[in-house]
JSON list of C-alpha atoms and ligand atoms in Angstrom, two decimals:
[
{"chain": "A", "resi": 1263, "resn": "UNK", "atom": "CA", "xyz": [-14.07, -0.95, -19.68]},
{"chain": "A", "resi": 1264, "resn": "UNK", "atom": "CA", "xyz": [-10.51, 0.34, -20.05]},
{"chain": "A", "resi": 1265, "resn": "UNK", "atom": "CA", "xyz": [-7.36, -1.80, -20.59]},
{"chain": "A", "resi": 1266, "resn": "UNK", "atom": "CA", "xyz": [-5.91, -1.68, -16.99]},
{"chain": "A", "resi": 1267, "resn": "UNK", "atom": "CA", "xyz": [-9.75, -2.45, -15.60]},
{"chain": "A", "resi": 1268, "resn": "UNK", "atom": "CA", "xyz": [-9.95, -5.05, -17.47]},
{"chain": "A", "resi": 1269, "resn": "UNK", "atom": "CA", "xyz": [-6.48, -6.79, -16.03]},
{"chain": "A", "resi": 1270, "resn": "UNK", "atom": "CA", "xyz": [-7.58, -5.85, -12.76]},
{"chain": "A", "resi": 1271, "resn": "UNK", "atom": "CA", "xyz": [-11.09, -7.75, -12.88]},
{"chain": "A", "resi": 1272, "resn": "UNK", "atom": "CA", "xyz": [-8.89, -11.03, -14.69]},
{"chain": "A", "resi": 1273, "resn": "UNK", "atom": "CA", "xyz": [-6.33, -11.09, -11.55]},
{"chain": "A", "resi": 1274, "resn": "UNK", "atom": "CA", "xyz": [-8.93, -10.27, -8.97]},
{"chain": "A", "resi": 1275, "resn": "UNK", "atom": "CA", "xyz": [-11.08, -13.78, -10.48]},
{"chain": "A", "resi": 1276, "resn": "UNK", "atom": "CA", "xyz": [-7.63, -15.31, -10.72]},
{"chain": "A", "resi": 1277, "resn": "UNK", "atom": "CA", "xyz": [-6.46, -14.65, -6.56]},
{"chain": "A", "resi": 1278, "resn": "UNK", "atom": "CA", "xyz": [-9.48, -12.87, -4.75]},
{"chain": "A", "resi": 1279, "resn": "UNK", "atom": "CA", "xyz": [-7.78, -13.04, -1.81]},
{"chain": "A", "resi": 1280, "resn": "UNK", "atom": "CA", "xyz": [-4.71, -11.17, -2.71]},
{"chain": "A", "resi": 1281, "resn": "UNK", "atom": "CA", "xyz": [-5.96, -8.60, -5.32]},
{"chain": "A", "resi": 1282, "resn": "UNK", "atom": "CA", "xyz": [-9.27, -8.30, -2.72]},
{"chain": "A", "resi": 1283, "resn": "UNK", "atom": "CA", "xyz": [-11.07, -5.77, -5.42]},
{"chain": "A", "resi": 1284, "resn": "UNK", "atom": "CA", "xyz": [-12.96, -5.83, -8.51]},
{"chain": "A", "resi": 1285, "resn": "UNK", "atom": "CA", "xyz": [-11.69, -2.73, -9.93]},
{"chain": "A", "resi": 1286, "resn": "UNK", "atom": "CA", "xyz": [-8.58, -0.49, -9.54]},
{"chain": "A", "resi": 1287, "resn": "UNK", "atom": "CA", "xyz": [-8.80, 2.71, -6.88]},
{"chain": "A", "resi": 1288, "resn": "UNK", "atom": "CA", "xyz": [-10.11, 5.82, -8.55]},
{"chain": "A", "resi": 1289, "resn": "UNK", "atom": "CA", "xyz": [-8.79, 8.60, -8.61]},
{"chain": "A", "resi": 1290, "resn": "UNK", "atom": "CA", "xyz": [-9.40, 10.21, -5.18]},
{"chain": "A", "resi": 1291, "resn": "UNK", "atom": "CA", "xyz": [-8.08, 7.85, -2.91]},
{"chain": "A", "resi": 1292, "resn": "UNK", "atom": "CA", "xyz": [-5.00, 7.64, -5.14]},
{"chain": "A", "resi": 1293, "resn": "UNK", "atom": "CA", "xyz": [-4.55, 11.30, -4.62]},
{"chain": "A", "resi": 1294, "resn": "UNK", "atom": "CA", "xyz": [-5.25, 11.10, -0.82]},
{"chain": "A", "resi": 1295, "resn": "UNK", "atom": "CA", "xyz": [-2.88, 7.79, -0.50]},
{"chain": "A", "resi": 1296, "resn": "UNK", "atom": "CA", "xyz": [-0.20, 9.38, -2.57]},
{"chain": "A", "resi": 1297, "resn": "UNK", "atom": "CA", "xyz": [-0.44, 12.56, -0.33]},
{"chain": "A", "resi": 1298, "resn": "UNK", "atom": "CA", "xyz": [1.66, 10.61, 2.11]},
{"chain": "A", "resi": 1299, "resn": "UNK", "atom": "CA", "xyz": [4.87, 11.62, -0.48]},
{"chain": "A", "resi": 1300, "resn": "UNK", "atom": "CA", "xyz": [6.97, 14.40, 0.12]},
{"chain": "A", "resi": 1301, "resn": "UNK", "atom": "CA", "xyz": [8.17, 15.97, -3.26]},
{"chain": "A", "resi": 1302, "resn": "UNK", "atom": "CA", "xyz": [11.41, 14.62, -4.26]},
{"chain": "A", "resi": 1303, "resn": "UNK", "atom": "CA", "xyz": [11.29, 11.69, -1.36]},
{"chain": "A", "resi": 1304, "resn": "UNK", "atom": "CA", "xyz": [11.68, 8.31, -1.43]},
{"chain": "A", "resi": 1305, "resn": "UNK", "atom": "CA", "xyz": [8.27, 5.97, -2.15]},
{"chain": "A", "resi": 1306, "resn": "UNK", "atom": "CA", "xyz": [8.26, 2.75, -1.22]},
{"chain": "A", "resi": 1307, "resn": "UNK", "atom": "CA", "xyz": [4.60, 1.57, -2.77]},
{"chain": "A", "resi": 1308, "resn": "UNK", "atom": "CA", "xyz": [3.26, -1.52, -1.28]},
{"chain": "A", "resi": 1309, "resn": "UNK", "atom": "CA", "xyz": [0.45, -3.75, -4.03]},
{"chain": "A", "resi": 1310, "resn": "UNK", "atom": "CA", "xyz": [0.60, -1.11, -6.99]},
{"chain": "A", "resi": 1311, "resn": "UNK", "atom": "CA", "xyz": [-1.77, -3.58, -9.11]},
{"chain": "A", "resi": 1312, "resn": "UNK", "atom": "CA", "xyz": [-2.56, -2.17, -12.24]},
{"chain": "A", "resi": 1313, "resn": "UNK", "atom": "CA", "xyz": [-0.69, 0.95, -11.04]},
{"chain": "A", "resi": 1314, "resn": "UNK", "atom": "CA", "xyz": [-4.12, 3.30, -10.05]},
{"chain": "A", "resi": 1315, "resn": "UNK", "atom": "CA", "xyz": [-1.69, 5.12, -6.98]},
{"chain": "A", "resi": 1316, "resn": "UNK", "atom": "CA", "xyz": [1.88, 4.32, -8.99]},
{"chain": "A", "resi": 1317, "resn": "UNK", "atom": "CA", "xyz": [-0.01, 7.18, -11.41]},
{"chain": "A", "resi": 1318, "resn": "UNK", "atom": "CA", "xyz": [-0.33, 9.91, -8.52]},
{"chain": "A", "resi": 1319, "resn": "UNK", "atom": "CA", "xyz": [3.10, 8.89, -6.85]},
{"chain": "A", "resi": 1320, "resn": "UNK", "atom": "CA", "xyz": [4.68, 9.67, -9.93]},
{"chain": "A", "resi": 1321, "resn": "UNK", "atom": "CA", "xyz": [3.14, 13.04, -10.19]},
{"chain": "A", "resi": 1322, "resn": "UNK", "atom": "CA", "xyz": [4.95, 13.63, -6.41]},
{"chain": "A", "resi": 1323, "resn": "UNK", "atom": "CA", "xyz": [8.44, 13.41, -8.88]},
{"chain": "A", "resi": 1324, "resn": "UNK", "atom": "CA", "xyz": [9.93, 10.81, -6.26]},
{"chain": "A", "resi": 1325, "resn": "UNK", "atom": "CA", "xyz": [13.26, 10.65, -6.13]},
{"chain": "A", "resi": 1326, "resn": "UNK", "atom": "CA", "xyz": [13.09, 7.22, -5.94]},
{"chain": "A", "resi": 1327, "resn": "UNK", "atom": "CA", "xyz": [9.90, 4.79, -6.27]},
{"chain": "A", "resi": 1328, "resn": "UNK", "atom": "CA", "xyz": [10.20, 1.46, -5.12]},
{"chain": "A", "resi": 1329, "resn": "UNK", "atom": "CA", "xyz": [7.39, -0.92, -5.59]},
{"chain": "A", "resi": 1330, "resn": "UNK", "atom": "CA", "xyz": [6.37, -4.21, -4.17]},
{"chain": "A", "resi": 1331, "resn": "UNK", "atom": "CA", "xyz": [3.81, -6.38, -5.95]},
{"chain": "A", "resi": 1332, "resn": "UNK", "atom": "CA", "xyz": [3.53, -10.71, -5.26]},
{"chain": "A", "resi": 1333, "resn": "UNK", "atom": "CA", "xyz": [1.64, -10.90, -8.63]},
{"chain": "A", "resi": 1334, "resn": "UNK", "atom": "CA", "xyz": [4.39, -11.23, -11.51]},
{"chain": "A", "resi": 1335, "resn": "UNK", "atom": "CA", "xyz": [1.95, -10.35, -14.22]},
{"chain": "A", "resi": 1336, "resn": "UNK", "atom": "CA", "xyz": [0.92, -7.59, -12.41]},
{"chain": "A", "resi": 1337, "resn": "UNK", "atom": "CA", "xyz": [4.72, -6.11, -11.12]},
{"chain": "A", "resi": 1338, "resn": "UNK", "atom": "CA", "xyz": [5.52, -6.65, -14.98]},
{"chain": "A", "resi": 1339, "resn": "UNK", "atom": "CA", "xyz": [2.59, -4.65, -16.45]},
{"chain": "A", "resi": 1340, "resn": "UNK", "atom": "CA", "xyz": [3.75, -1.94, -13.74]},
{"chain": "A", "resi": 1341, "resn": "UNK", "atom": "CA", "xyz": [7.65, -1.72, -14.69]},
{"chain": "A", "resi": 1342, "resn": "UNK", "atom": "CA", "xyz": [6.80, -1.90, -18.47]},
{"chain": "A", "resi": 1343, "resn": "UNK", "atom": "CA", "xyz": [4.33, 1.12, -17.67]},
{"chain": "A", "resi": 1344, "resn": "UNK", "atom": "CA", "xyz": [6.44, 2.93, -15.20]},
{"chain": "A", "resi": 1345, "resn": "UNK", "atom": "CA", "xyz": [10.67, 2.28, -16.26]},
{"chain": "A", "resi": 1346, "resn": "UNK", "atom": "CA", "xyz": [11.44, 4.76, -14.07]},
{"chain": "A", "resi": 1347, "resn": "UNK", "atom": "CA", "xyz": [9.58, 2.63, -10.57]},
{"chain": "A", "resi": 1348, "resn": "UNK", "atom": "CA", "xyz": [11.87, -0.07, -8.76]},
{"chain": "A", "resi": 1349, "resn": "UNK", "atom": "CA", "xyz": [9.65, -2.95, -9.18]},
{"chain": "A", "resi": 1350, "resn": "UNK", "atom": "CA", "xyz": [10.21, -6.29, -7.18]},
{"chain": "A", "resi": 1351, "resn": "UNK", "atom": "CA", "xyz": [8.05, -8.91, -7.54]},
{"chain": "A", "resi": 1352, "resn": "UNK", "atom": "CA", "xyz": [7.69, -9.90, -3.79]},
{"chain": "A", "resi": 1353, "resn": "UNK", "atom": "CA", "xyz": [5.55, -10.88, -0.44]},
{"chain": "A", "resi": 1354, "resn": "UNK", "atom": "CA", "xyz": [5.86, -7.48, 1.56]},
{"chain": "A", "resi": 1355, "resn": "UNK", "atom": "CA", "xyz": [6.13, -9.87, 3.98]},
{"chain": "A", "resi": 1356, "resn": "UNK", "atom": "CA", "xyz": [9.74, -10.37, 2.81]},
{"chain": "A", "resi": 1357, "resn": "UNK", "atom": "CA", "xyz": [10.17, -6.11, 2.65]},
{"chain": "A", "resi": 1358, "resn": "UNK", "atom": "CA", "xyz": [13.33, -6.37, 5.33]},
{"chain": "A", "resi": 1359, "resn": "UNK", "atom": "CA", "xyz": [15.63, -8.14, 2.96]},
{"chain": "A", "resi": 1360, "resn": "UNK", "atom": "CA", "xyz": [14.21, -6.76, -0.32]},
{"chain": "A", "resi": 1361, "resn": "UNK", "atom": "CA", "xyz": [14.65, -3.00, 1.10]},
{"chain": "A", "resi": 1362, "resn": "UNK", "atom": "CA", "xyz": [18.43, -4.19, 1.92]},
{"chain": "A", "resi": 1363, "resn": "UNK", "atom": "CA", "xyz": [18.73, -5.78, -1.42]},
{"chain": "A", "resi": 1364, "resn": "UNK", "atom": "CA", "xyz": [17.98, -2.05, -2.74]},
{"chain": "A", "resi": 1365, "resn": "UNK", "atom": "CA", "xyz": [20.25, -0.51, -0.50]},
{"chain": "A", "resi": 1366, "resn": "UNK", "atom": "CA", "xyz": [17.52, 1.84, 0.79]},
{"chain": "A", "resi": 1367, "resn": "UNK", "atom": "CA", "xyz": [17.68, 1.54, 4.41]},
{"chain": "A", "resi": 1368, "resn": "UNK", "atom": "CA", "xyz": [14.48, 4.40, 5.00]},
{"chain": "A", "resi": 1369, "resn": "UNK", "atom": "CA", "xyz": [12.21, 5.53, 2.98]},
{"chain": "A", "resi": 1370, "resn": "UNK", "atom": "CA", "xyz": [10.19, 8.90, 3.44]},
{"chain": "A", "resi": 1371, "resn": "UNK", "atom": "CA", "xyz": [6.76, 7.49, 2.62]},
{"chain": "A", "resi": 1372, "resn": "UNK", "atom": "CA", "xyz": [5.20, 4.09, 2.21]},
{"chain": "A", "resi": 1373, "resn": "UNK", "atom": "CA", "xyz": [2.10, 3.69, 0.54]},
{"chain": "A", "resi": 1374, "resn": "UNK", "atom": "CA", "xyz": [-0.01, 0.54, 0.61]},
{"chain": "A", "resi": 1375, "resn": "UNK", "atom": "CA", "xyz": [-2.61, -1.06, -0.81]},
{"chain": "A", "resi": 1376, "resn": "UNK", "atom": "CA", "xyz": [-2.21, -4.38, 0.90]},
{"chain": "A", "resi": 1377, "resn": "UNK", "atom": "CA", "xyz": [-5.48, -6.06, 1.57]},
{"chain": "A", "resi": 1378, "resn": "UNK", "atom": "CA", "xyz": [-5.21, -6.09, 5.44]},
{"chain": "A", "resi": 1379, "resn": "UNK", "atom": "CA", "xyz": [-8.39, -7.05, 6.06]},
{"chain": "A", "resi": 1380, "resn": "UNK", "atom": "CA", "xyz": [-7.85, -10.41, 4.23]},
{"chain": "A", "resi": 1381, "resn": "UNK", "atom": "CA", "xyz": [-4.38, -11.72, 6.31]},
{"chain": "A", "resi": 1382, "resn": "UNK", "atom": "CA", "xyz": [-3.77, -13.63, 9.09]},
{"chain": "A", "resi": 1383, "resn": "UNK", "atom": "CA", "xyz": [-2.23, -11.27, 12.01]},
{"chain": "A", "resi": 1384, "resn": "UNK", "atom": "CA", "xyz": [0.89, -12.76, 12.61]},
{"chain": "A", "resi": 1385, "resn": "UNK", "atom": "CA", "xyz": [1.35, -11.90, 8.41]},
{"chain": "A", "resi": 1386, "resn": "UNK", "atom": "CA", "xyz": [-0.29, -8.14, 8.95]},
{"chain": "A", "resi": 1387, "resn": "UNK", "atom": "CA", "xyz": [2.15, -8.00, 12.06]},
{"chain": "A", "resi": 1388, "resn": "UNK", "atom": "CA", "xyz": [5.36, -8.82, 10.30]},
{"chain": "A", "resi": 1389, "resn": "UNK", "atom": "CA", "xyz": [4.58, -6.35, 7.37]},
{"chain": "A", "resi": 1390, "resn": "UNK", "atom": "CA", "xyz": [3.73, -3.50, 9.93]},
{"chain": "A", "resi": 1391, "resn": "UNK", "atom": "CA", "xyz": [7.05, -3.84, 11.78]},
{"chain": "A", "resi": 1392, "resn": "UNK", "atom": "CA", "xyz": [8.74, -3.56, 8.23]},
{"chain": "A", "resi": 1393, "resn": "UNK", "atom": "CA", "xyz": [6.82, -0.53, 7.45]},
{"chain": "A", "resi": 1394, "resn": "UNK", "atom": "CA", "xyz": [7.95, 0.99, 10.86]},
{"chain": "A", "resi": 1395, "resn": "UNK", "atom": "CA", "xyz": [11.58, 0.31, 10.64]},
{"chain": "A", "resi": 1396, "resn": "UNK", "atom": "CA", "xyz": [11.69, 1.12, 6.64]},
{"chain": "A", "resi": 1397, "resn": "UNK", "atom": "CA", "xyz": [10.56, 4.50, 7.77]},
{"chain": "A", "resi": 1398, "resn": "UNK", "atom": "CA", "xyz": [12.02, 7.87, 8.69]},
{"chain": "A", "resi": 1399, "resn": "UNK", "atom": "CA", "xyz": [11.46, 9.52, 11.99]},
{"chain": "A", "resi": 1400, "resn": "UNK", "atom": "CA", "xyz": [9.26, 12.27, 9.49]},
{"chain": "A", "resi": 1401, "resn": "UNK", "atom": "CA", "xyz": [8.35, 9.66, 7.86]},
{"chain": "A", "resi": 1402, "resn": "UNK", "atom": "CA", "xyz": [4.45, 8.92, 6.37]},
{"chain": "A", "resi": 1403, "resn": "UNK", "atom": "CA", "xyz": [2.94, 5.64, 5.95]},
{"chain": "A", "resi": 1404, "resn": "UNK", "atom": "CA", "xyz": [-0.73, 5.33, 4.22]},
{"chain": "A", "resi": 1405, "resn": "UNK", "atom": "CA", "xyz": [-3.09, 2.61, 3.49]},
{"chain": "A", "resi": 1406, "resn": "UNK", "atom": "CA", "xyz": [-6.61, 1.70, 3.43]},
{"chain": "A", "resi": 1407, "resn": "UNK", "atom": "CA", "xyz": [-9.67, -0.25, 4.22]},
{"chain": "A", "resi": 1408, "resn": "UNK", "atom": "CA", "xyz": [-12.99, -0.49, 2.68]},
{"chain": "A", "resi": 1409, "resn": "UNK", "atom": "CA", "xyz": [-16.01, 0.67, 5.10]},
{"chain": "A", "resi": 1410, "resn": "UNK", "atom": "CA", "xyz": [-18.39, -2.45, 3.87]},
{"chain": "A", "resi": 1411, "resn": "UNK", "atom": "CA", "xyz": [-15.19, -4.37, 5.89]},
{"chain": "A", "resi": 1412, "resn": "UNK", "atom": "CA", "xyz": [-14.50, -2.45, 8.67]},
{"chain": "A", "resi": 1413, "resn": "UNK", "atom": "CA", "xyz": [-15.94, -4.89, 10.96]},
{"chain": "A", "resi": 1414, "resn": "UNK", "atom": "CA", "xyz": [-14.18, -7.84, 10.13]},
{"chain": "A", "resi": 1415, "resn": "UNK", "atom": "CA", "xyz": [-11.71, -8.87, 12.70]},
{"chain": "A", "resi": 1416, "resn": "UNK", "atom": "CA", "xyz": [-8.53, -8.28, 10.98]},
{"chain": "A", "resi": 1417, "resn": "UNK", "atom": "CA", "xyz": [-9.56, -4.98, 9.58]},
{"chain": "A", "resi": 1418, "resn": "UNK", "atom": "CA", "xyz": [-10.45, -3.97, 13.18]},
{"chain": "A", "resi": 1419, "resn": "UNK", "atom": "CA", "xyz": [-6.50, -5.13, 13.92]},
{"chain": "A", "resi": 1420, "resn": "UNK", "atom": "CA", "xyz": [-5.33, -2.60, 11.83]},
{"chain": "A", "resi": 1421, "resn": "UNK", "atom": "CA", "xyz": [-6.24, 0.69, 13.76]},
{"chain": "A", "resi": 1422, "resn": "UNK", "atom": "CA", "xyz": [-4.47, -0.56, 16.61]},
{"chain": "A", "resi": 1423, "resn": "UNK", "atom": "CA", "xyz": [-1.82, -2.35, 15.33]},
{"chain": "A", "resi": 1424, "resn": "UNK", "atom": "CA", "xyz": [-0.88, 1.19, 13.68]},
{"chain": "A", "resi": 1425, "resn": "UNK", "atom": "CA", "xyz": [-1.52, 2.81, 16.99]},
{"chain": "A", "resi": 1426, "resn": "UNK", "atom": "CA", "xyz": [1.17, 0.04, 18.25]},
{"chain": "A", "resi": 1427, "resn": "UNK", "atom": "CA", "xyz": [3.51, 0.80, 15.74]},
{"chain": "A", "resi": 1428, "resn": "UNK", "atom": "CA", "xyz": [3.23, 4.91, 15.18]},
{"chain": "A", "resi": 1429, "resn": "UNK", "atom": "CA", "xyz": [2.83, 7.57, 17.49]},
{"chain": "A", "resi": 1430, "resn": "UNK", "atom": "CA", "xyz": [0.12, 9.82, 15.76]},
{"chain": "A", "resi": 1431, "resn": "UNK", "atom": "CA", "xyz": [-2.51, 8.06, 13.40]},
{"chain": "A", "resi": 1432, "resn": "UNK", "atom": "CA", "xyz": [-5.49, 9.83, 11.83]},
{"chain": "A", "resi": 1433, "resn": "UNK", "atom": "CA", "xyz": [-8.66, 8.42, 9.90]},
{"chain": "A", "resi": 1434, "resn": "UNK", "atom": "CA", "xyz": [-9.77, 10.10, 6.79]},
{"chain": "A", "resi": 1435, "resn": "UNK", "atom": "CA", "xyz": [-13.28, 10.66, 6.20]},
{"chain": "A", "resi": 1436, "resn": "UNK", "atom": "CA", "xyz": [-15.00, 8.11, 3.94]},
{"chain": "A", "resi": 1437, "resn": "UNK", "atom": "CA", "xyz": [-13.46, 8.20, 0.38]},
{"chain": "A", "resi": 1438, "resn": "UNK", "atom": "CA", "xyz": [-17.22, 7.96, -0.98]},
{"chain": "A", "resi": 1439, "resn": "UNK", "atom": "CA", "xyz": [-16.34, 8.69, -4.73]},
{"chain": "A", "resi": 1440, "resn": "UNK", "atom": "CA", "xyz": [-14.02, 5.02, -4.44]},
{"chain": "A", "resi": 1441, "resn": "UNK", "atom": "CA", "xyz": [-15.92, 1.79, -5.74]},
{"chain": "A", "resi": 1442, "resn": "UNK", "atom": "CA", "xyz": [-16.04, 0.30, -2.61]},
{"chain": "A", "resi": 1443, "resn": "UNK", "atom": "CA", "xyz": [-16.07, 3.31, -0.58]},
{"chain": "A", "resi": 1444, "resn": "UNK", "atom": "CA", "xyz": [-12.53, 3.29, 1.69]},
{"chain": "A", "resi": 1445, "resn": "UNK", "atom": "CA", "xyz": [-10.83, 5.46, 5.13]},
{"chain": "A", "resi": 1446, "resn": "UNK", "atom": "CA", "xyz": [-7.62, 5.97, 4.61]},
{"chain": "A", "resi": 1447, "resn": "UNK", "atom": "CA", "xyz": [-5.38, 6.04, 7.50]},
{"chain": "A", "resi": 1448, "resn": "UNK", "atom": "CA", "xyz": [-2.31, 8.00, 7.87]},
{"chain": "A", "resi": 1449, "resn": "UNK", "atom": "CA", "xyz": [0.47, 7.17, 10.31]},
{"chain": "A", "resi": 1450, "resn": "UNK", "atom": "CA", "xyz": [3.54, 9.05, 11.59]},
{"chain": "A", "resi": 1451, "resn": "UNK", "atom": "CA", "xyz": [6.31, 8.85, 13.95]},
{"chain": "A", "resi": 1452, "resn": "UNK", "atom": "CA", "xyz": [7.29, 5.18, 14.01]},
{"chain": "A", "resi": 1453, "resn": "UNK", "atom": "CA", "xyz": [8.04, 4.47, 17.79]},
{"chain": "A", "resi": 1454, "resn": "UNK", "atom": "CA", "xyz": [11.49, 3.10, 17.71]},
{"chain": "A", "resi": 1455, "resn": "UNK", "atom": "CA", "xyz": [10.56, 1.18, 20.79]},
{"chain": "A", "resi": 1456, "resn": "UNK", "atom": "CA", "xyz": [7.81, -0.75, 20.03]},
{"chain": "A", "resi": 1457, "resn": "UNK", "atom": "CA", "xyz": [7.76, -3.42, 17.58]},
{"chain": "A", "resi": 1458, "resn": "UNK", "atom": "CA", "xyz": [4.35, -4.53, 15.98]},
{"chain": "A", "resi": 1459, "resn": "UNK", "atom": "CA", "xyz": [5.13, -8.14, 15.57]},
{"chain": "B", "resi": 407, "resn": "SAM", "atom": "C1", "xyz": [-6.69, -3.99, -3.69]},
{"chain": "B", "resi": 407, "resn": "SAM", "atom": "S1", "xyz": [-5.39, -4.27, -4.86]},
{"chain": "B", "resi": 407, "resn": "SAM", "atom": "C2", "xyz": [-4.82, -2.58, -5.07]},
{"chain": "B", "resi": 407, "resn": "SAM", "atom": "C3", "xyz": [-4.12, -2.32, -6.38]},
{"chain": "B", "resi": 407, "resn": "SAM", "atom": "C4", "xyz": [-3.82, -0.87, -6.69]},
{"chain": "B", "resi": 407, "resn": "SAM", "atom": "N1", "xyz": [-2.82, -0.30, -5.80]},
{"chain": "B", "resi": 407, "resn": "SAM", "atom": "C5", "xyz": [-5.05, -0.02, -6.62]},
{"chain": "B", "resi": 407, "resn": "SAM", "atom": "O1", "xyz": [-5.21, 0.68, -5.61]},
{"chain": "B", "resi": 407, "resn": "SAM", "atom": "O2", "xyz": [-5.85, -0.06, -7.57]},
{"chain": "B", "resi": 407, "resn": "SAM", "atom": "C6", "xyz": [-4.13, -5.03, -3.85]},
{"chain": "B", "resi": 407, "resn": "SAM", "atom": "C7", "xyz": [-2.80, -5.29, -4.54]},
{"chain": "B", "resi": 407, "resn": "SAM", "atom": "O3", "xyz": [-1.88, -5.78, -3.56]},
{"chain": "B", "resi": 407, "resn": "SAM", "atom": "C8", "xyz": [-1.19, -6.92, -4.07]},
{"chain": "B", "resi": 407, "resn": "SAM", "atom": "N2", "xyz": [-0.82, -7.74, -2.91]},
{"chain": "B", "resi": 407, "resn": "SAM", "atom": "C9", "xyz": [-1.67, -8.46, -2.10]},
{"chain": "B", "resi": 407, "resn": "SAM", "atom": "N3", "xyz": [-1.00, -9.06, -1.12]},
{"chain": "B", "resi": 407, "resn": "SAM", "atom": "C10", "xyz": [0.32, -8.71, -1.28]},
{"chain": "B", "resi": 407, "resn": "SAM", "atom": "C11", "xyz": [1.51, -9.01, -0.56]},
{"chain": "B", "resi": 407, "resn": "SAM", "atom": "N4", "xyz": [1.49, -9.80, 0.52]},
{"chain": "B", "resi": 407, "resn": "SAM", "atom": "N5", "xyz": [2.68, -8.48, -0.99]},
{"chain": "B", "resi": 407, "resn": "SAM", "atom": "C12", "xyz": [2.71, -7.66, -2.10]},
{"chain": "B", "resi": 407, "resn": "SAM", "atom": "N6", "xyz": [1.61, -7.36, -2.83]},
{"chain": "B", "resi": 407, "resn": "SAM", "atom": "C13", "xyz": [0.43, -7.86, -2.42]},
{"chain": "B", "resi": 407, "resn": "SAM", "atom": "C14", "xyz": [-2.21, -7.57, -4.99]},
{"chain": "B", "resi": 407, "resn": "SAM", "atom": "O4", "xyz": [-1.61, -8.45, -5.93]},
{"chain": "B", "resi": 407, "resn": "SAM", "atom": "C15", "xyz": [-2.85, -6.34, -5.64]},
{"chain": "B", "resi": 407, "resn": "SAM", "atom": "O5", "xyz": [-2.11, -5.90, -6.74]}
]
């Protein structure tokens, strides 16, 4: 077992209901997740763990990469690994004043790995309306659920609280080749009308 899998397993037996995975995302859904970043953007990288996605952002060439993470050992692992990523050690809950902290009003992508099936609603609601507003008009915002818990309740939230909060939304096909296997959804055009909480 490598290093990084490893840390992941030790967190994951430490807070299952935050880190909400025995083992980091391989490789393909990093790729498909980090497709969301335009060369030369802005990331904003929501739960970069063990830093499985923070890899394939990188190798977008951000502009900047700004990364959220509640777990301290794991947003210190990530900004000893990565100088060049933003890392704050943070609820995305609290993304409003952190992205004003950084003095980066919008961001051109967000990427998360947030375990949505595992929070309350009013919590998934708050984060999505940050994700909305952090984003540009061309902005994209990606994320993902496993299939084996599609049909809990708050995973079955998060399709239409995206459709609330974005204009277009599109479903992957099943990212077999992930241990679990995972969709990942893509979402663009924040509606500046709506909000999601
Ligand atoms: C399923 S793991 C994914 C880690 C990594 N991105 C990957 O794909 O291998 C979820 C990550 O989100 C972090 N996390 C969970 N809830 C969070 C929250 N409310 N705010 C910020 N990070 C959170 C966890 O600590 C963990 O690192």
């Amino acid at each position: 077992m490598s290093h990084d899998a490893r840390v992941f397993l030790r967190e994951f037996l430490r807070d299952p209901a935050r880190v909400a995975a025995v083992a980091p995302s391989g490789r393909r859904l990093s790729q498909v997740l980090a497709g969301a970043v335009p060369r030369r953007g802005v990331a904003l990288e929501l739960g970069p763990g063990t830093g499985a996605v923070t890899d394939h952002i990188r190798h977008r060439e951000p502009r900047r990469h700004l990364a959220v993470e509640v777990n301290p050992r794991l947003a210190r692992l990530v900004a000893r690994q990565w100088p060049d990523v933003e890392v704050v050690c943070a609820d995305a809950a609290e993304l409003g004043p952190v992205l004003d902290a950084w003095g980066a009003a919008r961001v051109d992508a967000v990427v998360s790995s947030l375990p949505w099936a595992l929070m309350p609603e009013a919590q998934q609601r708050t984060i999505m309306t940050a994700v909305q507003a952090a984003l540009t008009d061309d902005g994209c915002f990606t994320t993902y659920a496993y299939v084996h818990a599609l049909w809990m309740p708050p995973a079955r939230r998060l399709p239409r609280l995206l459709r609330t909060a974005f204009t277009h939304v599109a479903v992957s096909p099943v990212v077999w080749a992930n241990v679990p296997p995972a969709v990942v959804y893509r979402a663009r055009a924040p509606r500046r009308d709506v909000r999601a909480d």
